[in-house]
XYZ file of C-alpha atoms in Angstrom:
654
model
C 21.695 -30.685 -15.479
C 19.165 -29.491 -18.050
C 18.845 -25.846 -19.019
C 15.646 -24.077 -18.039
C 13.501 -23.372 -21.090
C 11.389 -20.273 -21.613
C 8.103 -22.210 -21.311
C 9.014 -24.360 -18.301
C 6.639 -22.283 -16.143
C 3.714 -23.891 -18.006
C 4.493 -27.086 -16.076
C 4.500 -25.356 -12.674
C 1.664 -25.804 -10.171
C 0.436 -22.567 -8.591
C -1.150 -22.933 -5.140
C -3.873 -20.558 -3.931
C -7.009 -20.253 -1.769
C -5.754 -22.530 1.032
C -8.638 -22.720 3.573
C -9.390 -24.871 6.613
C -12.823 -26.427 7.018
C -15.098 -25.128 9.829
C -13.879 -27.749 12.317
C -10.266 -27.062 11.343
C -9.312 -30.707 10.968
C -8.541 -30.528 7.242
C -7.926 -27.956 4.522
C -8.638 -27.520 0.835
C -6.698 -25.563 -1.751
C -6.498 -24.862 -5.466
C -3.644 -25.869 -7.741
C -3.499 -24.102 -11.107
C -1.561 -25.050 -14.207
C -1.241 -23.461 -17.629
C -3.321 -24.946 -20.437
C -1.367 -24.004 -23.564
C -4.035 -25.327 -25.954
C -6.719 -23.049 -24.491
C -4.181 -20.352 -23.543
C -5.441 -20.048 -19.973
C -5.096 -21.693 -16.558
C -7.068 -24.634 -15.183
C -7.650 -25.290 -11.482
C -7.781 -28.521 -9.502
C -9.297 -28.708 -6.019
C -7.299 -30.688 -3.438
C -7.657 -31.495 0.242
C -5.101 -32.284 2.954
C -6.272 -34.411 5.868
C -4.022 -36.137 8.398
C -1.023 -34.814 6.455
C -2.156 -36.641 3.292
C -3.053 -34.865 0.061
C -5.827 -35.993 -2.289
C -7.218 -34.495 -5.489
C -10.964 -33.837 -5.329
C -12.165 -32.358 -8.630
C -11.127 -30.195 -11.582
C -12.779 -26.759 -11.637
C -11.851 -25.709 -15.193
C -10.992 -21.990 -15.090
C -12.822 -21.296 -11.809
C -10.461 -19.984 -9.171
C -12.525 -19.845 -5.982
C -14.407 -22.049 -3.540
C -16.096 -21.856 -0.117
C -16.507 -24.457 2.621
C -20.258 -24.919 3.173
C -19.725 -27.286 6.102
C -17.173 -29.950 7.061
C -18.198 -32.300 4.274
C -19.264 -30.027 1.402
C -17.569 -27.377 -0.709
C -19.273 -24.805 -2.938
C -17.717 -23.410 -6.111
C -18.848 -21.373 -9.145
C -18.908 -23.580 -12.213
C -20.210 -23.798 -15.758
C -20.907 -27.460 -16.372
C -21.999 -27.234 -20.007
C -22.250 -24.847 -22.933
C -25.689 -23.621 -21.880
C -24.350 -22.645 -18.480
C -21.327 -20.993 -20.136
C -23.781 -18.834 -22.067
C -25.751 -18.094 -18.893
C -22.604 -17.058 -17.082
C -21.820 -14.580 -19.840
C -25.346 -13.227 -19.463
C -24.809 -12.382 -15.807
C -25.865 -15.630 -14.175
C -23.788 -17.162 -11.381
C -24.133 -20.884 -10.766
C -22.661 -22.595 -7.701
C -22.170 -26.341 -7.452
C -21.756 -28.451 -4.344
C -19.090 -31.143 -3.959
C -19.617 -33.748 -1.227
C -16.297 -35.031 0.123
C -17.834 -38.244 1.467
C -19.869 -39.331 -1.563
C -17.739 -37.494 -4.177
C -21.006 -36.388 -5.799
C -21.301 -33.026 -7.571
C -24.717 -31.349 -7.670
C -26.107 -27.934 -8.508
C -26.514 -25.886 -5.328
C -27.476 -22.275 -6.054
C -28.222 -20.136 -9.082
C -28.223 -16.333 -9.050
C -29.475 -13.947 -11.722
C -26.543 -11.570 -11.273
C -22.717 -11.794 -11.014
C -21.748 -12.486 -7.413
C -19.246 -14.126 -5.074
C -20.363 -16.395 -2.247
C -18.624 -15.455 1.013
C -20.166 -17.822 3.554
C -23.250 -19.858 4.431
C -24.799 -19.182 7.848
C -27.795 -21.432 8.544
C -30.407 -20.699 5.874
C -28.672 -17.567 4.601
C -25.851 -16.996 2.130
C -23.612 -13.955 2.427
C -22.845 -12.609 -1.045
C -20.571 -9.887 -2.367
C -21.126 -8.168 -5.709
C -19.657 -5.250 -7.610
C -22.656 -3.807 -9.446
C -23.868 -0.549 -10.896
C -27.323 0.798 -10.123
C -28.452 -0.438 -13.532
C -27.051 -3.938 -12.848
C -29.062 -4.248 -9.633
C -32.260 -4.584 -11.637
C -31.159 -8.210 -12.206
C -31.655 -9.007 -8.515
C -35.056 -10.644 -7.919
C -36.195 -9.651 -11.424
C -38.578 -11.523 -13.742
C -37.543 -12.894 -17.132
C -39.060 -9.974 -19.064
C -37.043 -7.463 -17.058
C -33.884 -9.533 -17.537
C -34.291 -9.653 -21.326
C -34.843 -5.903 -21.473
C -31.752 -5.322 -19.342
C -29.575 -7.497 -21.605
C -30.931 -5.659 -24.654
C -30.198 -2.252 -23.139
C -26.757 -3.403 -22.045
C -25.679 -4.000 -25.649
C -26.216 -0.302 -26.287
C -24.602 0.721 -23.006
C -21.430 -1.187 -23.944
C -20.839 1.288 -26.776
C -19.798 4.083 -24.409
C -18.949 5.067 -20.826
C -20.399 8.097 -19.045
C -17.593 9.107 -16.689
C -17.885 11.401 -13.673
C -15.525 9.788 -11.139
C -11.862 8.947 -10.523
C -10.847 6.190 -10.971
C -13.094 5.353 -13.890
C -11.272 2.116 -14.687
C -9.163 -0.212 -12.573
C -6.387 -2.610 -13.460
C -7.739 -6.138 -13.845
C -11.367 -4.992 -13.473
C -11.963 -2.823 -16.527
C -14.316 0.150 -16.278
C -15.636 0.652 -12.739
C -17.620 3.830 -13.394
C -20.796 3.751 -11.311
C -20.054 0.374 -9.731
C -19.795 -0.288 -6.033
C -19.042 -3.417 -4.047
C -21.904 -4.333 -1.722
C -23.029 -7.154 0.580
C -26.221 -9.095 -0.024
C -28.096 -11.784 1.910
C -29.731 -14.646 0.038
C -32.522 -16.541 1.762
C -32.183 -20.176 0.713
C -35.861 -20.989 1.322
C -37.510 -17.978 -0.315
C -34.673 -17.369 -2.827
C -34.981 -13.658 -2.135
C -31.920 -11.399 -2.204
C -31.565 -8.444 0.149
C -28.915 -5.723 0.012
C -27.639 -4.922 3.517
C -25.023 -2.231 2.870
C -25.669 1.423 2.250
C -25.887 2.905 -1.257
C -23.180 5.400 -0.333
C -20.509 2.813 0.584
C -18.008 0.680 -1.318
C -17.279 -2.457 0.699
C -13.768 -3.840 1.163
C -12.987 -6.691 3.575
C -15.779 -8.844 5.028
C -15.257 -10.540 8.425
C -17.756 -12.832 10.146
C -17.816 -12.879 13.966
C -17.009 -16.196 15.628
C -20.575 -16.561 16.936
C -21.789 -15.908 13.360
C -24.188 -13.218 14.476
C -22.351 -10.202 13.034
C -20.895 -9.239 9.676
C -18.059 -6.756 10.113
C -16.837 -4.967 7.015
C -14.533 -2.174 5.934
C -15.819 0.418 3.492
C -15.052 3.747 1.877
C -17.668 6.356 0.955
C -18.747 6.320 -2.666
C -17.333 9.509 -4.122
C -16.495 11.122 -7.441
C -12.910 11.311 -6.158
C -11.693 8.155 -4.397
C -10.993 8.757 -0.714
C -7.916 7.348 1.035
C -9.415 6.476 4.410
C -11.421 3.475 5.596
C -14.453 3.083 7.867
C -15.682 -0.036 9.689
C -19.305 -1.170 10.090
C -21.200 -4.056 11.704
C -24.409 -5.725 10.553
C -26.493 -7.701 13.071
C -27.977 -10.764 11.350
C -30.595 -11.226 14.071
C -31.808 -7.649 14.499
C -31.125 -6.835 10.827
C -29.533 -3.474 11.451
C -26.198 -1.765 10.807
C -24.092 0.242 13.218
C -20.929 2.283 12.782
C -17.834 0.759 14.388
C -15.368 3.412 13.225
C -15.788 6.420 10.890
C -13.273 9.100 11.908
C -11.833 9.453 8.347
C -8.276 9.391 9.706
C -6.770 6.006 8.821
C -6.315 3.715 5.874
C -7.139 0.244 7.242
C -5.380 -2.724 5.642
C -7.463 -5.370 7.417
C -9.602 -6.086 10.482
C -9.348 -9.229 12.650
C -10.142 -10.613 16.084
C -7.791 -11.355 18.965
C -10.098 -13.147 21.352
C -13.118 -10.858 21.611
C -11.145 -7.740 20.679
C -11.564 -6.290 17.192
C -8.224 -4.964 15.953
C -6.946 -3.593 12.670
C -3.732 -2.938 10.813
C -3.811 0.716 9.835
C -1.810 3.832 9.020
C -2.566 7.547 9.197
C -0.037 8.207 6.355
C 1.111 11.392 8.094
C 4.867 10.826 8.257
C 5.629 8.772 5.147
C 2.603 9.117 2.875
C 0.827 6.296 1.057
C 3.586 3.765 1.634
C 3.768 4.251 5.405
C 3.783 0.895 7.179
C 0.856 -0.206 9.333
C 0.677 -0.482 13.104
C -1.938 -2.459 15.042
C -4.903 -0.648 16.592
C -7.751 -1.675 18.854
C -11.131 -0.573 17.478
C -12.948 0.664 20.547
C -15.689 3.215 21.243
C -15.805 4.182 17.548
C -12.128 5.123 17.579
C -8.705 3.568 17.039
C -6.434 3.036 20.026
C -2.804 2.065 19.426
C -2.461 -1.606 20.344
C 1.033 -2.493 19.107
C 3.643 -0.448 17.289
C 5.160 -2.405 14.401
C 6.474 -0.120 11.662
C 7.454 -2.971 9.343
C 5.780 -4.429 6.270
C 2.731 -6.512 7.195
C 2.093 -9.108 4.495
C 4.292 -10.715 1.871
C 5.776 -8.208 -0.591
C 8.462 -10.445 -2.091
C 8.166 -10.311 -5.873
C 7.549 -13.485 -7.840
C 6.606 -14.649 -11.331
C 5.683 -18.158 -10.132
C 2.544 -17.559 -8.071
C -1.052 -17.201 -9.197
C -4.046 -16.309 -7.050
C -4.535 -14.951 -3.557
C -4.038 -16.337 -0.072
C -5.091 -15.394 3.435
C -2.116 -13.820 5.213
C -3.570 -13.797 8.728
C -4.967 -16.310 11.236
C -7.117 -15.353 14.214
C -6.318 -18.018 16.778
C -7.676 -17.869 20.373
C -5.777 -15.001 22.014
C -3.355 -14.118 19.262
C -3.152 -12.999 15.654
C -0.716 -14.812 13.385
C 0.426 -12.845 10.353
C 3.074 -12.656 7.625
C 5.645 -9.853 7.569
C 8.372 -8.936 5.089
C 11.684 -8.327 6.848
C 14.647 -7.255 4.708
C 14.707 -9.837 1.873
C 12.592 -12.630 3.355
C 9.214 -13.384 4.946
C 8.507 -14.207 8.582
C 5.479 -15.665 10.332
C 4.805 -13.524 13.389
C 2.434 -13.550 16.340
C 0.606 -10.638 17.969
C -0.641 -11.607 21.424
C -3.617 -10.217 23.340
C -1.262 -8.064 25.429
C 0.275 -6.438 22.323
C 3.513 -8.424 22.252
C 4.914 -9.244 18.793
C 7.323 -12.115 18.203
C 8.676 -14.124 15.273
C 7.434 -17.700 15.030
C 9.164 -18.726 11.821
C 11.859 -17.055 9.736
C 11.600 -18.291 6.156
C 14.475 -18.844 3.807
C 12.365 -17.313 1.084
C 8.700 -16.372 0.870
C 5.561 -17.226 2.866
C 2.407 -16.627 0.837
C -0.595 -17.981 2.717
C -1.690 -19.122 6.172
C -4.359 -21.286 7.761
C -4.737 -23.313 10.978
C -5.471 -27.059 11.097
C -5.603 -29.019 14.362
C -3.850 -26.163 16.174
C -0.922 -26.251 13.735
C 0.025 -23.489 11.322
C -0.105 -24.498 7.679
C 1.515 -22.208 5.140
C 2.212 -21.900 1.426
C 5.852 -21.124 0.890
C 8.642 -20.791 -1.623
C 11.611 -21.975 0.428
C 15.231 -22.648 -0.531
C 14.721 -21.998 -4.252
C 11.811 -24.439 -4.411
C 8.532 -23.622 -6.085
C 5.318 -23.285 -4.073
C 4.483 -26.095 -1.656
C 2.384 -26.414 1.503
C 4.100 -26.879 4.864
C 2.906 -27.609 8.398
C 4.680 -25.734 11.166
C 4.709 -27.044 14.720
C 7.090 -26.733 17.675
C 9.659 -24.766 15.710
C 9.895 -27.095 12.726
C 8.397 -26.997 9.243
C 7.238 -30.177 7.531
C 6.656 -30.238 3.775
C 3.278 -31.788 3.005
C 2.996 -31.466 -0.787
C 5.299 -32.399 -3.658
C 3.335 -30.748 -6.439
C 6.401 -29.086 -7.963
C 9.142 -31.434 -6.833
C 9.794 -33.125 -10.170
C 9.175 -29.988 -12.230
C 12.612 -28.446 -11.717
C 14.384 -31.435 -10.140
C 16.672 -32.117 -13.126
C 17.174 -28.489 -14.160
C 19.950 -26.051 -13.363
C 18.651 -23.669 -10.715
C 21.206 -21.021 -9.831
C 21.583 -20.421 -6.111
C 21.436 -16.677 -5.343
C 24.641 -15.310 -3.877
C 23.848 -12.461 -1.504
C 25.843 -9.260 -1.938
C 25.342 -6.348 0.456
C 26.230 -2.786 -0.476
C 27.230 -1.042 2.758
C 26.977 2.722 3.036
C 27.374 4.947 6.125
C 23.614 5.604 6.245
C 22.142 2.329 4.974
C 22.690 -1.079 3.401
C 21.366 -2.377 0.092
C 20.709 -6.113 -0.097
C 21.127 -7.772 -3.475
C 21.818 -11.053 -5.219
C 23.777 -12.525 -8.106
C 22.895 -15.630 -10.110
C 25.804 -17.389 -11.764
C 25.228 -18.987 -15.181
C 25.179 -22.668 -15.937
C 28.661 -24.229 -16.232
C 30.238 -21.079 -14.819
C 33.976 -20.836 -15.531
C 35.912 -18.256 -13.535
C 38.369 -17.892 -16.421
C 35.695 -16.806 -18.918
C 33.844 -13.528 -19.387
C 30.054 -13.253 -19.289
C 27.223 -10.987 -20.311
C 25.177 -9.640 -17.388
C 21.570 -8.533 -16.886
C 20.401 -6.079 -14.218
C 16.759 -6.791 -13.286
C 14.878 -4.090 -11.296
C 11.757 -4.848 -9.246
C 8.413 -3.050 -9.292
C 6.694 -1.180 -6.534
C 8.899 0.502 -5.584
C 7.792 -0.761 -2.150
C 8.391 -4.444 -2.807
C 11.512 -6.582 -2.472
C 13.555 -9.199 -4.223
C 14.292 -12.278 -2.127
C 16.199 -15.497 -2.588
C 13.161 -17.226 -4.146
C 13.029 -18.858 -7.568
C 12.391 -16.242 -10.262
C 11.667 -17.845 -13.623
C 12.866 -15.118 -15.969
C 16.179 -14.745 -14.136
C 16.768 -18.494 -13.919
C 16.079 -18.746 -17.645
C 18.732 -16.136 -18.361
C 21.205 -17.914 -16.089
C 20.609 -21.089 -18.111
C 21.367 -19.107 -21.282
C 24.760 -18.083 -19.898
C 24.038 -14.666 -18.375
C 25.100 -13.463 -14.970
C 21.980 -11.908 -13.414
C 22.032 -9.239 -10.684
C 19.172 -7.681 -8.706
C 18.866 -5.647 -5.522
C 16.607 -3.728 -3.131
C 17.568 -0.039 -3.315
C 16.110 2.716 -1.182
C 12.396 2.826 -1.924
C 12.137 -0.941 -1.382
C 10.212 -2.682 1.382
C 11.516 -4.686 4.336
C 13.711 -2.093 6.037
C 11.175 0.264 7.574
C 9.517 3.517 6.578
C 12.553 5.787 6.248
C 14.315 3.385 3.871
C 11.188 3.044 1.699
C 10.525 6.786 1.522
C 11.641 8.224 -1.844
C 8.831 10.747 -2.259
C 10.093 13.576 -4.432
C 13.406 11.731 -4.884
C 12.618 9.345 -7.739
C 15.693 8.852 -9.916
C 18.116 10.214 -7.295
C 18.937 8.093 -4.241
C 17.381 4.958 -5.753
C 19.393 5.402 -8.960
C 22.512 5.957 -6.871
C 21.938 2.724 -4.929
C 21.302 0.648 -8.049
C 24.350 1.902 -9.917
C 26.586 1.534 -6.854
C 25.319 -2.018 -6.506
C 26.194 -2.732 -10.152
C 29.695 -1.381 -9.521
C 30.064 -3.585 -6.438
C 28.923 -6.697 -8.311
C 31.378 -6.023 -11.140
C 34.146 -5.626 -8.564
C 33.232 -8.886 -6.815
C 32.512 -10.788 -10.041
C 35.313 -9.795 -12.428
C 34.076 -12.313 -15.014
C 31.376 -9.788 -16.033
C 32.122 -8.143 -19.384
C 31.388 -4.456 -18.756
C 30.781 -3.905 -22.478
C 27.878 -6.363 -22.381
C 25.606 -5.098 -19.618
C 21.832 -5.160 -20.082
C 18.993 -3.714 -18.003
C 15.289 -4.463 -17.630
C 12.457 -4.004 -15.151
C 8.698 -3.651 -14.879
C 6.404 -1.018 -13.359
C 8.719 0.932 -11.021
C 11.476 -1.214 -12.544
C 10.304 0.076 -15.933
C 10.422 3.645 -14.646
C 13.960 3.068 -13.412
C 15.007 1.467 -16.710
C 13.676 4.556 -18.496
C 15.573 6.745 -16.057
C 18.825 4.811 -16.421
C 18.970 5.049 -20.206
C 18.487 8.829 -19.926
C 21.389 9.167 -17.493
C 24.016 6.660 -18.613
C 25.062 4.810 -21.762
C 26.853 1.977 -19.985
C 24.162 -0.591 -20.830
C 24.341 -2.277 -24.228
C 20.541 -2.567 -24.489
C 17.447 -2.044 -22.346
C 13.952 -3.509 -22.086
C 11.414 -1.389 -20.232
C 8.139 -3.036 -19.220
C 4.762 -1.584 -18.040
C 6.682 1.555 -17.215
C 6.167 5.159 -16.171
C 7.788 7.748 -18.411
C 5.796 10.916 -17.712
C 4.391 11.629 -14.248
C 2.225 14.476 -15.577
C 0.154 12.296 -17.904
C 0.309 9.364 -15.468
C -1.551 11.586 -12.971
C -4.574 11.708 -15.277
C -4.547 8.262 -16.887
C -3.583 5.703 -14.212
C -6.225 4.137 -11.976
C -4.163 5.332 -8.992
C -2.606 8.306 -10.768
C -4.210 11.289 -9.097
C -3.133 10.288 -5.594
C -0.087 8.059 -6.215
C 1.689 10.506 -8.518
C 0.973 13.389 -6.143
C 2.283 11.427 -3.147
C 5.341 9.889 -4.776
C 6.581 12.961 -6.647
C 5.608 15.404 -3.869
C 4.001 17.544 -6.576
C 0.982 17.740 -8.863
C 0.053 19.285 -12.244
C -1.654 22.295 -10.647
C 0.873 23.393 -8.040
C 4.287 22.229 -9.236
C 4.243 20.571 -12.638
C 7.952 21.338 -13.038
C 8.869 19.014 -10.154
C 6.781 16.217 -11.709
C 8.560 16.790 -15.013
C 11.976 16.805 -13.341
C 11.257 13.257 -12.097
C 9.911 12.075 -15.472
C 12.285 9.964 -17.601
C 10.777 11.476 -20.761
C 12.445 14.805 -19.873
C 15.831 13.178 -20.502
C 14.922 11.391 -23.742
C 17.272 13.643 -25.697
C 20.192 11.940 -23.916
C 19.131 8.373 -24.737
C 21.337 6.355 -27.075
C 20.685 2.860 -25.672
C 18.741 0.455 -27.935
C 15.429 0.119 -26.079
C 12.537 -2.315 -26.324
C 9.181 -1.269 -24.834
C 6.767 -3.963 -23.613
C 3.286 -2.862 -22.565
C -0.314 -4.122 -22.371
C -3.301 -2.165 -23.627
C -5.469 -3.087 -20.612
C -2.786 -2.033 -18.156
C -4.674 0.651 -16.265
C -2.052 0.911 -13.510
C 0.675 2.188 -15.850
C -1.346 2.945 -18.999
C 0.150 2.096 -22.371
C 0.374 5.777 -23.313
C 3.421 5.903 -21.043
C 5.275 3.552 -23.401
C 3.825 5.198 -26.512
C 5.239 8.600 -25.552
C 8.777 7.441 -24.847
C 8.852 5.024 -27.804
C 7.653 7.714 -30.221
C 10.252 10.218 -29.038
C 13.078 7.683 -29.328
C 11.878 6.574 -32.779
C 11.712 10.231 -33.860
C 15.216 10.749 -32.453
C 16.579 7.780 -34.420
C 17.344 5.478 -31.498
C 17.109 1.729 -32.170
C 13.742 1.005 -30.544
C 10.647 -1.166 -30.773
C 7.265 -1.355 -29.007
C 5.555 -4.697 -28.334
C 1.864 -3.996 -27.695
C 0.077 -6.856 -25.904
C -3.658 -6.948 -26.553
C -6.061 -7.842 -23.753
C -3.362 -8.113 -21.094
C -3.079 -6.074 -17.892
C -0.356 -4.811 -15.555
C 0.033 -8.448 -14.433
C 1.318 -9.738 -17.799
C 4.612 -11.149 -16.473
C 2.932 -12.816 -13.482
C -0.530 -13.984 -14.498
C -0.835 -13.142 -18.177
C -2.042 -15.737 -20.638
C 0.601 -18.446 -21.197
C 1.277 -17.554 -24.853
C 1.684 -13.869 -23.971
C 4.083 -14.690 -21.128
C 6.172 -16.860 -23.438
C 6.314 -14.155 -26.124
C 7.225 -11.499 -23.562
C 10.190 -13.460 -22.197
C 11.329 -14.445 -25.693
C 11.164 -10.823 -26.853
C 13.237 -9.568 -23.914
C 15.834 -12.282 -24.405
C 16.040 -11.812 -28.177
C 16.502 -8.059 -27.747
C 19.522 -8.691 -25.541
C 20.850 -11.469 -27.777
C 20.581 -9.263 -30.872
C 22.438 -6.388 -29.224
């Protein structure tokens, strides 16, 4: 078997945007692959019909599409250098692909940046995230456009900030911008805004009779609110009505079961921001409990081999089909019209997207240590339909995760161990502890590229889901005000258990790494024990006090998770900050951070790095330019390769 190389992920195919056509007799999806020469990702559009897959067209770096009807697909595209320039100057150009004739033609051109949601008769539903100044581009003449572009060059020199958040990870500065819904009349080419100036739109849902646009929204405010309202726009009468606006729930999504509008929502009263959702009926401008669930709706299994989003729900006749994360795996579940919830499919791994074709469930999954593929599920059996990644890792050593469960009187911690290539029980091995982000996510038994790479290099790799993780209900995930206590205890007890069960581990050659929450925990570990030979902390939190004022989610996430804030109890925030314990750090530590990471801003790494450098600890900071919090998952290929090489070299050199 071949050893996995650091850049093998550049050969992987990443599946996203799986969508059925209007008649639900076929589906289309995107498959992305790294382009190392251009240092980005390119997307191919495929279809599956009668269980057979066919490639339709390459979309360059465009990662979205919309079914116009059963035979045509619309997608944003820049066909030549002139259109590339137009796109940079706030044009959006959509092309049409005809599945029957295989002809590509220009369909629609807009004078502002926008996303096409759906075509209904002679109208297009559009979504845009614009500032008041940007809206001048809508229906403007060429003179106005030129003046706007001239003024914008000056505006780019500064930001006038009067709101929180003022920037957002992956979006840049969001000051003054709000997401809104627009209608485009195909005949007149006029654009009309249909949502209120005071609202920021979230999810958009079209009724089955295509008369109504339902949407979630939050009030535009100088301080982001943590509740969600629901509205309905009547396309015939051209008016909006309130569906729900009690300011009491955070709504994850809205959907239909038959004619009933339901939502997944939480009031956050018992367990704060991370409290799991239950299902509610939206009725008489209020929420009525429809089905108690209390588990994680959606897929929260971490991965570094997926790229792009997927729909995680299907509204099908009198039931809602959805993905849930249970313990260390994903399940496809059904919510019936009478409120009954049952498991349809229990995955050996991860389920990442759903759609319905010819009354069968189709899903994107990572099953049994395979990379992403599309499966059809019918009558209790899953049938693999694609082989996009079959040959990619076929001849490589892929370590099979061995599950190890830490059992305590009050709870259990699920974890895994990967054994290295050519494992010999009579030899000793170096070992890496990898800690997930979140903290409310989980590790599963899916393929994880960085860990498999280390196993091919001869490391034993261990990882687990301590308290704070998802998949085991609200109480297990609740570590508010307890960061660095019960979670640290679980992780270190798990390490002890693994060493006991795998005596081949050399205890003098233990290494630790993690990103986001995993970076926080790495920072915490090196301030509380010297048992690790070296550490690599990625996109981490080191100081909750400064995180409160610099992160895009800081002012509410830090307050919720530390059960304190800078005004009322700064000492409790500082007690839970790894930087407080920097004087105890002796472990050689590498910091990896991106300067456009607005979730855990780079100042978090700068502070800890500077203190350790001042203290004389062996340390280094790798500053990635132009990357975000998603570096390890969707960063540019060259950056991802450098990141993994830097982590590995740090361990190898220590």
